[in-house]
Amino acid sequence: MRIGTVEIGDGALLAPMAGITEMPFRALCRRMGAALVYTEMVSVNSLLYRSAEAETLLDTSPEERPVAVQLFGDDPALMADMAARWGERYDLIDLNMGCPAPKIVKAGRGCALMRNPALAAQIAQRVCAAAGKPVTAKIRAGWDEESRNAVEFARRLEDAGIAAVCVHGRTRSQQYSGAADLRVIARVKEALSIPVIGNGDVDSGPSAARMLRETGCDAVMVGRAARGNPWVFEQIAHYLRTGETLPGPSCAERLGVAIEHGRMLAAQQGETLAALKMRKHMAWYLHGARGAAACRRHLMAARSLSEMEEMLAQCLTAGES
Ligand SMILES: Cc1cc2nc3c(=O)[nH]c(=O)nc-3n(C[C@H](O)[C@H](O)[C@H](O)COP(=O)(O)O)c2cc1C
């Protein structure tokens, strides 16, 4: 698939996820076959002040390319300015028009833009003109049941110059409940000539194949199922190529990747922060292992990365015996 001038390989895309898709995790997912990875959403207002936190969010490395930065905001001029200033580190710029969090939508950002298509189109136009690289957008099915406007909304974005649209098949009011609606993704795909990426509930080869078959979308994006499970990308790629399901990773593989993830995070952000942030990741890497619940409780109390590594090793090797 090609998004504007950027060639994207076959395979699923890693969804932007706040607090999760930091640089080390993105690099791991790319290594396991993700075709494209996204930063979490970054506020253009925070970039204006160059907070240390925003700077870390913007770190990138050659191993993760192609990589997209996801920006959010509601001011077309500021969005365009920040896209031009920061976009050069990235292959693509993605605009967040789907975040349902109250704090975000109250400020007229994220999914609130789906209620204001004129402003969304203006943002898209300004960013496309300023960015000097392909600009994509991530939207939802609509705001709520009464306003499922993904098709018209996506058409306006295409007219404004957007190079690809990702559709999460839920409305803002559904948040993450119920099942993603594949029909709305199919309708957007039918209406647009640019690539359409389907998103929502893809967690395996068969569910990726179903999304592609039932919507005709050009690629699928995986969010929650990738947490603690970057292998999902090689599983999807293998299934789409052969129709066969790969076995999951062994305990030793899980342990190795979890440890590598923690060390990469420590190299980027320091031991203390990495140990804190790895608690949730380690718990996800444990998913499905025998004795995981007890091990998770210990992990939450661990004070250092090495303490965590030891606990995880004990738990995963006990699970294998
Ligand atoms: C913890 C978490 C954080 C998320 N952060 C973002 C974000 O920063 N930007 C965004 O566009 N979507 C965000 N999402 C939504 C995901 O990108 C994705 O659209 C959603 O999880 C549905 O896909 P899935 O069923 O594969 O998880 C987030 C989702 C989760 C669970």
Short mmCIF file of C-alpha atoms and ligand atoms in Angstrom, two decimals:
data_model
loop_
_atom_site.label_atom_id
_atom_site.label_comp_id
_atom_site.label_asym_id
_atom_site.label_seq_id
_atom_site.Cartn_x
_atom_site.Cartn_y
_atom_site.Cartn_z
CA MET A 1 0.00 0.00 0.00
CA ARG A 2 1.14 3.52 -0.72
CA ILE A 3 0.07 6.49 1.40
CA GLY A 4 0.84 9.55 -0.64
CA THR A 5 4.54 9.19 -1.43
CA VAL A 6 5.24 6.69 1.36
CA GLU A 7 5.38 2.97 0.58
CA ILE A 8 3.93 0.87 3.40
CA GLY A 9 4.65 -2.87 3.41
CA ASP A 10 2.02 -5.57 3.77
CA GLY A 11 0.89 -6.27 7.28
CA ALA A 12 -1.16 -4.67 10.01
CA LEU A 13 -0.53 -1.21 11.42
CA LEU A 14 0.13 -0.49 15.11
CA ALA A 15 -2.56 1.90 16.42
CA PRO A 16 -1.63 5.05 18.31
CA MET A 17 -2.16 4.36 22.03
CA ALA A 18 -1.49 6.91 24.75
CA GLY A 19 0.98 5.64 27.35
CA ILE A 20 1.72 2.53 25.28
CA THR A 21 3.11 3.19 21.81
CA GLU A 22 6.35 4.78 22.91
CA MET A 23 9.47 4.45 20.77
CA PRO A 24 10.76 1.11 22.18
CA PHE A 25 7.42 -0.61 21.76
CA ARG A 26 7.00 0.78 18.26
CA ALA A 27 10.44 -0.57 17.29
CA LEU A 28 9.54 -4.02 18.66
CA CYS A 29 6.27 -4.04 16.72
CA ARG A 30 8.03 -3.01 13.51
CA ARG A 31 10.53 -5.82 14.00
CA MET A 32 7.65 -8.27 14.35
CA GLY A 33 6.08 -7.12 11.10
CA ALA A 34 3.91 -4.05 11.78
CA ALA A 35 3.77 -2.19 8.46
CA LEU A 36 3.49 1.25 10.05
CA VAL A 37 3.61 2.47 13.65
CA TYR A 38 2.18 5.61 15.26
CA THR A 39 3.21 7.72 18.22
CA GLU A 40 0.52 8.31 20.78
CA MET A 41 -1.47 11.50 20.30
CA VAL A 42 0.59 14.61 21.01
CA SER A 43 -1.06 17.92 21.83
CA VAL A 44 0.10 20.70 19.54
CA ASN A 45 -0.39 23.10 22.45
CA SER A 46 2.13 21.14 24.54
CA LEU A 47 4.60 21.27 21.64
CA LEU A 48 4.36 25.01 21.59
CA TYR A 49 5.92 25.06 25.05
CA ARG A 50 8.33 22.20 24.27
CA SER A 51 7.63 20.36 27.51
CA ALA A 52 10.15 17.62 28.35
CA GLU A 53 7.32 15.11 28.26
CA ALA A 54 6.28 16.17 24.77
CA GLU A 55 9.90 15.96 23.62
CA THR A 56 10.12 12.34 24.84
CA LEU A 57 6.90 11.53 23.03
CA LEU A 58 8.48 12.86 19.87
CA ASP A 59 11.66 10.73 20.06
CA THR A 60 12.08 8.47 17.10
CA SER A 61 14.66 5.95 15.86
CA PRO A 62 15.64 4.55 12.44
CA GLU A 63 14.47 1.00 13.36
CA GLU A 64 10.87 2.04 13.64
CA ARG A 65 10.45 3.69 10.25
CA PRO A 66 8.05 4.18 8.61
CA VAL A 67 6.54 5.98 11.57
CA ALA A 68 3.69 8.46 11.89
CA VAL A 69 3.31 11.16 14.51
CA GLN A 70 -0.24 11.74 15.67
CA LEU A 71 -1.15 15.32 16.51
CA PHE A 72 -4.27 16.68 18.14
CA GLY A 73 -5.65 20.14 18.56
CA ASP A 74 -8.38 22.46 17.34
CA ASP A 75 -6.48 25.45 15.97
CA PRO A 76 -5.72 25.08 12.25
CA ALA A 77 -2.83 27.56 12.25
CA LEU A 78 -1.15 26.02 15.30
CA MET A 79 -1.67 22.50 13.97
CA ALA A 80 -0.09 23.49 10.64
CA ASP A 81 2.78 25.25 12.36
CA MET A 82 3.60 22.29 14.62
CA ALA A 83 3.25 19.82 11.75
CA ALA A 84 5.77 21.82 9.75
CA ARG A 85 8.13 22.21 12.72
CA TRP A 86 8.09 18.64 14.05
CA GLY A 87 6.92 16.61 11.09
CA GLU A 88 10.34 16.28 9.50
CA ARG A 89 11.31 13.53 11.96
CA TYR A 90 8.46 11.37 10.67
CA ASP A 91 7.30 9.75 7.47
CA LEU A 92 3.66 10.69 7.96
CA ILE A 93 1.55 13.04 10.04
CA ASP A 94 -1.72 11.73 11.43
CA LEU A 95 -4.53 13.91 12.77
CA ASN A 96 -6.53 12.67 15.74
CA MET A 97 -10.24 13.13 15.06
CA GLY A 98 -11.47 10.17 17.07
CA CYS A 99 -10.38 10.50 20.70
CA PRO A 100 -13.49 10.19 22.93
CA ALA A 101 -11.93 11.31 26.26
CA PRO A 102 -14.09 13.98 27.95
CA LYS A 103 -11.14 16.30 28.61
CA ILE A 104 -10.25 16.27 24.92
CA VAL A 105 -13.71 16.57 23.39
CA LYS A 106 -14.74 19.33 25.80
CA ALA A 107 -11.91 21.39 24.35
CA GLY A 108 -13.33 20.78 20.84
CA ARG A 109 -10.53 18.35 19.95
CA GLY A 110 -10.36 14.65 19.04
CA CYS A 111 -13.76 13.23 18.13
CA ALA A 112 -15.44 16.61 18.77
CA LEU A 113 -14.11 17.57 15.32
CA MET A 114 -16.58 15.07 13.82
CA ARG A 115 -19.31 17.46 14.98
CA ASN A 116 -17.56 20.32 13.27
CA PRO A 117 -16.64 19.05 9.79
CA ALA A 118 -15.89 22.55 8.49
CA LEU A 119 -13.21 23.08 11.15
CA ALA A 120 -11.85 19.55 10.62
CA ALA A 121 -11.54 20.21 6.88
CA GLN A 122 -9.81 23.52 7.55
CA ILE A 123 -7.32 21.79 9.88
CA ALA A 124 -6.69 19.10 7.26
CA GLN A 125 -6.17 21.67 4.52
CA ARG A 126 -3.77 23.82 6.53
CA VAL A 127 -1.74 20.86 7.78
CA CYS A 128 -1.53 19.29 4.31
CA ALA A 129 -0.30 22.58 2.87
CA ALA A 130 2.33 23.07 5.59
CA ALA A 131 3.56 19.55 6.29
CA GLY A 132 5.54 18.70 3.17
CA LYS A 133 4.63 15.03 3.65
CA PRO A 134 1.53 12.87 3.54
CA VAL A 135 -1.12 13.64 6.15
CA THR A 136 -3.63 11.04 7.34
CA ALA A 137 -6.56 11.17 9.76
CA LYS A 138 -8.03 8.76 12.28
CA ILE A 139 -11.77 9.04 12.80
CA ARG A 140 -14.64 7.09 14.36
CA ALA A 141 -18.00 5.95 12.93
CA GLY A 142 -19.43 9.23 14.22
CA TRP A 143 -20.24 11.10 17.41
CA ASP A 144 -23.21 8.97 18.50
CA GLU A 145 -26.00 6.78 17.08
CA GLU A 146 -27.82 9.86 15.75
CA SER A 147 -24.73 11.18 14.06
CA ARG A 148 -22.89 8.43 12.20
CA ASN A 149 -21.30 10.76 9.67
CA ALA A 150 -18.04 8.91 8.93
CA VAL A 151 -18.72 8.73 5.17
CA GLU A 152 -19.42 12.44 4.56
CA PHE A 153 -16.76 13.43 7.04
CA ALA A 154 -14.10 11.27 5.39
CA ARG A 155 -15.09 12.65 1.96
CA ARG A 156 -14.46 16.17 3.19
CA LEU A 157 -11.07 15.14 4.51
CA GLU A 158 -10.18 13.57 1.17
CA ASP A 159 -11.19 16.79 -0.61
CA ALA A 160 -8.99 18.70 1.83
CA GLY A 161 -5.94 16.69 0.77
CA ILE A 162 -5.75 13.88 3.34
CA ALA A 163 -3.80 10.89 1.95
CA ALA A 164 -5.47 8.05 3.92
CA VAL A 165 -8.19 7.67 6.51
CA CYS A 166 -8.34 5.19 9.36
CA VAL A 167 -11.84 4.40 10.62
CA HIS A 168 -12.47 2.92 14.07
CA GLY A 169 -15.89 1.31 13.70
CA ARG A 170 -17.39 2.71 16.91
CA THR A 171 -19.00 6.05 17.74
CA ARG A 172 -17.68 8.40 20.38
CA SER A 173 -20.54 7.51 22.71
CA GLN A 174 -19.73 3.80 22.44
CA GLN A 175 -16.15 4.50 23.60
CA TYR A 176 -14.81 0.91 23.51
CA SER A 177 -18.05 -0.98 24.19
CA GLY A 178 -19.91 -3.30 21.84
CA ALA A 179 -18.36 -4.60 18.66
CA ALA A 180 -16.80 -2.40 15.99
CA ASP A 181 -19.18 -1.94 13.06
CA LEU A 182 -17.52 -3.19 9.89
CA ARG A 183 -20.28 -1.83 7.63
CA VAL A 184 -19.35 1.78 8.29
CA ILE A 185 -15.74 1.03 7.32
CA ALA A 186 -17.01 -0.65 4.12
CA ARG A 187 -19.09 2.42 3.27
CA VAL A 188 -16.16 4.77 3.78
CA LYS A 189 -14.00 2.54 1.59
CA GLU A 190 -16.63 2.60 -1.16
CA ALA A 191 -16.90 6.38 -1.04
CA LEU A 192 -13.19 7.26 -1.11
CA SER A 193 -10.34 6.86 -3.60
CA ILE A 194 -7.55 7.23 -1.02
CA PRO A 195 -6.50 4.21 1.11
CA VAL A 196 -8.83 3.34 3.98
CA ILE A 197 -7.53 1.57 7.08
CA GLY A 198 -9.97 -0.50 9.14
CA ASN A 199 -9.72 -0.49 12.93
CA GLY A 200 -11.57 -2.12 15.80
CA ASP A 201 -11.30 -5.52 17.49
CA VAL A 202 -8.64 -7.02 15.20
CA ASP A 203 -6.65 -9.42 17.40
CA SER A 204 -5.54 -12.30 15.16
CA GLY A 205 -5.05 -13.51 11.60
CA PRO A 206 -8.68 -14.58 11.19
CA SER A 207 -10.10 -11.30 12.54
CA ALA A 208 -7.75 -9.31 10.28
CA ALA A 209 -8.84 -11.42 7.29
CA ARG A 210 -12.48 -10.80 8.19
CA MET A 211 -11.96 -7.03 8.44
CA LEU A 212 -10.25 -6.99 5.03
CA ARG A 213 -12.87 -9.26 3.41
CA GLU A 214 -15.97 -7.61 4.81
CA THR A 215 -14.93 -3.99 4.39
CA GLY A 216 -12.61 -4.06 1.37
CA CYS A 217 -10.26 -1.81 3.36
CA ASP A 218 -6.64 -1.49 2.27
CA ALA A 219 -5.06 -2.42 5.60
CA VAL A 220 -6.01 -3.12 9.20
CA MET A 221 -4.81 -1.41 12.36
CA VAL A 222 -4.32 -3.23 15.68
CA GLY A 223 -4.55 -1.53 19.07
CA ARG A 224 -5.32 -3.35 22.30
CA ALA A 225 -4.36 -6.81 21.05
CA ALA A 226 -0.76 -5.64 20.56
CA ARG A 227 -0.26 -4.80 24.24
CA GLY A 228 2.30 -7.26 25.59
CA ASN A 229 1.89 -9.07 22.30
CA PRO A 230 3.93 -7.60 19.43
CA TRP A 231 3.85 -11.12 17.95
CA VAL A 232 0.31 -10.38 16.79
CA PHE A 233 1.84 -8.67 13.72
CA GLU A 234 3.77 -11.73 12.55
CA GLN A 235 0.74 -13.88 13.32
CA ILE A 236 -1.49 -11.69 11.15
CA ALA A 237 1.05 -11.49 8.31
CA HIS A 238 1.56 -15.26 8.36
CA TYR A 239 -2.17 -15.98 8.38
CA LEU A 240 -2.87 -13.59 5.52
CA ARG A 241 -0.09 -15.21 3.47
CA THR A 242 -0.80 -18.85 4.20
CA GLY A 243 -4.17 -19.21 5.94
CA GLU A 244 -2.36 -20.94 8.81
CA THR A 245 -2.22 -19.88 12.44
CA LEU A 246 1.25 -19.62 13.98
CA PRO A 247 1.69 -20.90 17.53
CA GLY A 248 2.00 -18.13 20.13
CA PRO A 249 5.43 -17.16 21.51
CA SER A 250 7.11 -19.48 24.00
CA CYS A 251 7.62 -18.32 27.59
CA ALA A 252 11.30 -17.78 26.82
CA GLU A 253 10.44 -15.52 23.88
CA ARG A 254 7.97 -13.54 25.94
CA LEU A 255 10.51 -13.10 28.69
CA GLY A 256 13.24 -12.08 26.27
CA VAL A 257 11.10 -9.45 24.55
CA ALA A 258 9.67 -8.10 27.83
CA ILE A 259 13.20 -7.65 29.19
CA GLU A 260 14.38 -6.04 25.98
CA HIS A 261 11.38 -3.68 26.04
CA GLY A 262 12.23 -2.59 29.61
CA ARG A 263 15.89 -2.04 28.80
CA MET A 264 15.10 0.00 25.71
CA LEU A 265 12.71 2.13 27.76
CA ALA A 266 15.39 2.59 30.45
CA ALA A 267 17.93 3.64 27.83
CA GLN A 268 15.47 6.23 26.53
CA GLN A 269 13.86 7.51 29.72
CA GLY A 270 16.01 6.34 32.63
CA GLU A 271 15.65 3.38 35.05
CA THR A 272 13.15 4.90 37.48
CA LEU A 273 10.57 5.97 34.92
CA ALA A 274 11.07 2.79 32.90
CA ALA A 275 10.44 0.62 35.99
CA LEU A 276 7.20 2.47 36.65
CA LYS A 277 6.03 2.31 33.05
CA MET A 278 7.01 -1.33 32.60
CA ARG A 279 4.63 -2.50 35.33
CA LYS A 280 1.67 -2.46 33.00
CA HIS A 281 3.64 -3.79 30.03
CA MET A 282 5.06 -6.68 32.08
CA ALA A 283 1.54 -7.55 33.25
CA TRP A 284 0.43 -7.68 29.60
CA TYR A 285 3.41 -9.85 28.62
CA LEU A 286 2.26 -12.28 31.32
CA HIS A 287 -1.23 -12.55 29.90
CA GLY A 288 -2.40 -16.14 29.84
CA ALA A 289 0.62 -17.51 31.76
CA ARG A 290 -0.01 -19.82 34.71
CA GLY A 291 0.05 -17.95 38.03
CA ALA A 292 -0.15 -14.60 36.23
CA ALA A 293 -2.50 -12.98 38.77
CA ALA A 294 -0.16 -13.52 41.73
CA CYS A 295 2.84 -12.50 39.69
CA ARG A 296 1.09 -9.30 38.60
CA ARG A 297 0.57 -8.30 42.24
CA HIS A 298 4.30 -8.71 42.90
CA LEU A 299 5.18 -6.80 39.74
CA MET A 300 3.11 -3.82 40.88
CA ALA A 301 5.24 -3.65 44.03
CA ALA A 302 8.60 -4.06 42.31
CA ARG A 303 10.95 -1.13 42.76
CA SER A 304 13.43 -1.72 39.99
CA LEU A 305 13.59 -3.14 36.52
CA SER A 306 15.93 -5.96 37.57
CA GLU A 307 13.54 -6.97 40.37
CA MET A 308 10.77 -7.08 37.79
CA GLU A 309 12.84 -9.11 35.35
CA GLU A 310 13.55 -11.68 38.06
CA MET A 311 9.88 -12.00 39.00
CA LEU A 312 8.81 -12.31 35.41
CA ALA A 313 11.45 -14.97 34.77
CA GLN A 314 10.27 -16.97 37.79
CA CYS A 315 6.65 -16.71 36.76
CA LEU A 316 7.17 -17.55 33.10
CA THR A 317 9.52 -20.46 33.75
CA ALA A 318 7.13 -21.85 36.38
CA GLY A 319 4.33 -21.55 33.80
CA GLU A 320 6.33 -23.59 31.30
CA SER A 321 7.21 -26.49 33.57
C1 LIG B 1 -5.05 2.84 26.22
C2 LIG B 1 -5.47 3.34 24.87
C3 LIG B 1 -4.94 4.54 24.40
C4 LIG B 1 -5.33 5.04 23.16
N1 LIG B 1 -4.75 6.19 22.68
C5 LIG B 1 -5.08 6.64 21.44
C6 LIG B 1 -4.41 7.77 20.87
O1 LIG B 1 -3.51 8.38 21.48
N2 LIG B 1 -4.80 8.16 19.63
C7 LIG B 1 -5.78 7.51 18.92
O2 LIG B 1 -6.09 7.92 17.80
N3 LIG B 1 -6.40 6.43 19.43
C8 LIG B 1 -6.06 5.98 20.64
N4 LIG B 1 -6.64 4.84 21.12
C9 LIG B 1 -7.58 4.09 20.26
C10 LIG B 1 -6.85 3.02 19.44
O3 LIG B 1 -5.94 3.61 18.55
C11 LIG B 1 -7.86 2.17 18.64
O4 LIG B 1 -8.57 3.01 17.76
C12 LIG B 1 -8.85 1.42 19.54
O5 LIG B 1 -8.21 0.82 20.64
C13 LIG B 1 -9.63 0.36 18.76
O6 LIG B 1 -8.75 -0.59 18.21
P1 LIG B 1 -8.55 -2.06 18.90
O7 LIG B 1 -9.91 -2.69 18.99
O8 LIG B 1 -7.62 -2.77 17.97
O9 LIG B 1 -7.97 -1.80 20.24
C14 LIG B 1 -6.28 4.34 22.37
C15 LIG B 1 -6.80 3.14 22.87
C16 LIG B 1 -6.40 2.63 24.08
C17 LIG B 1 -6.98 1.32 24.56
#
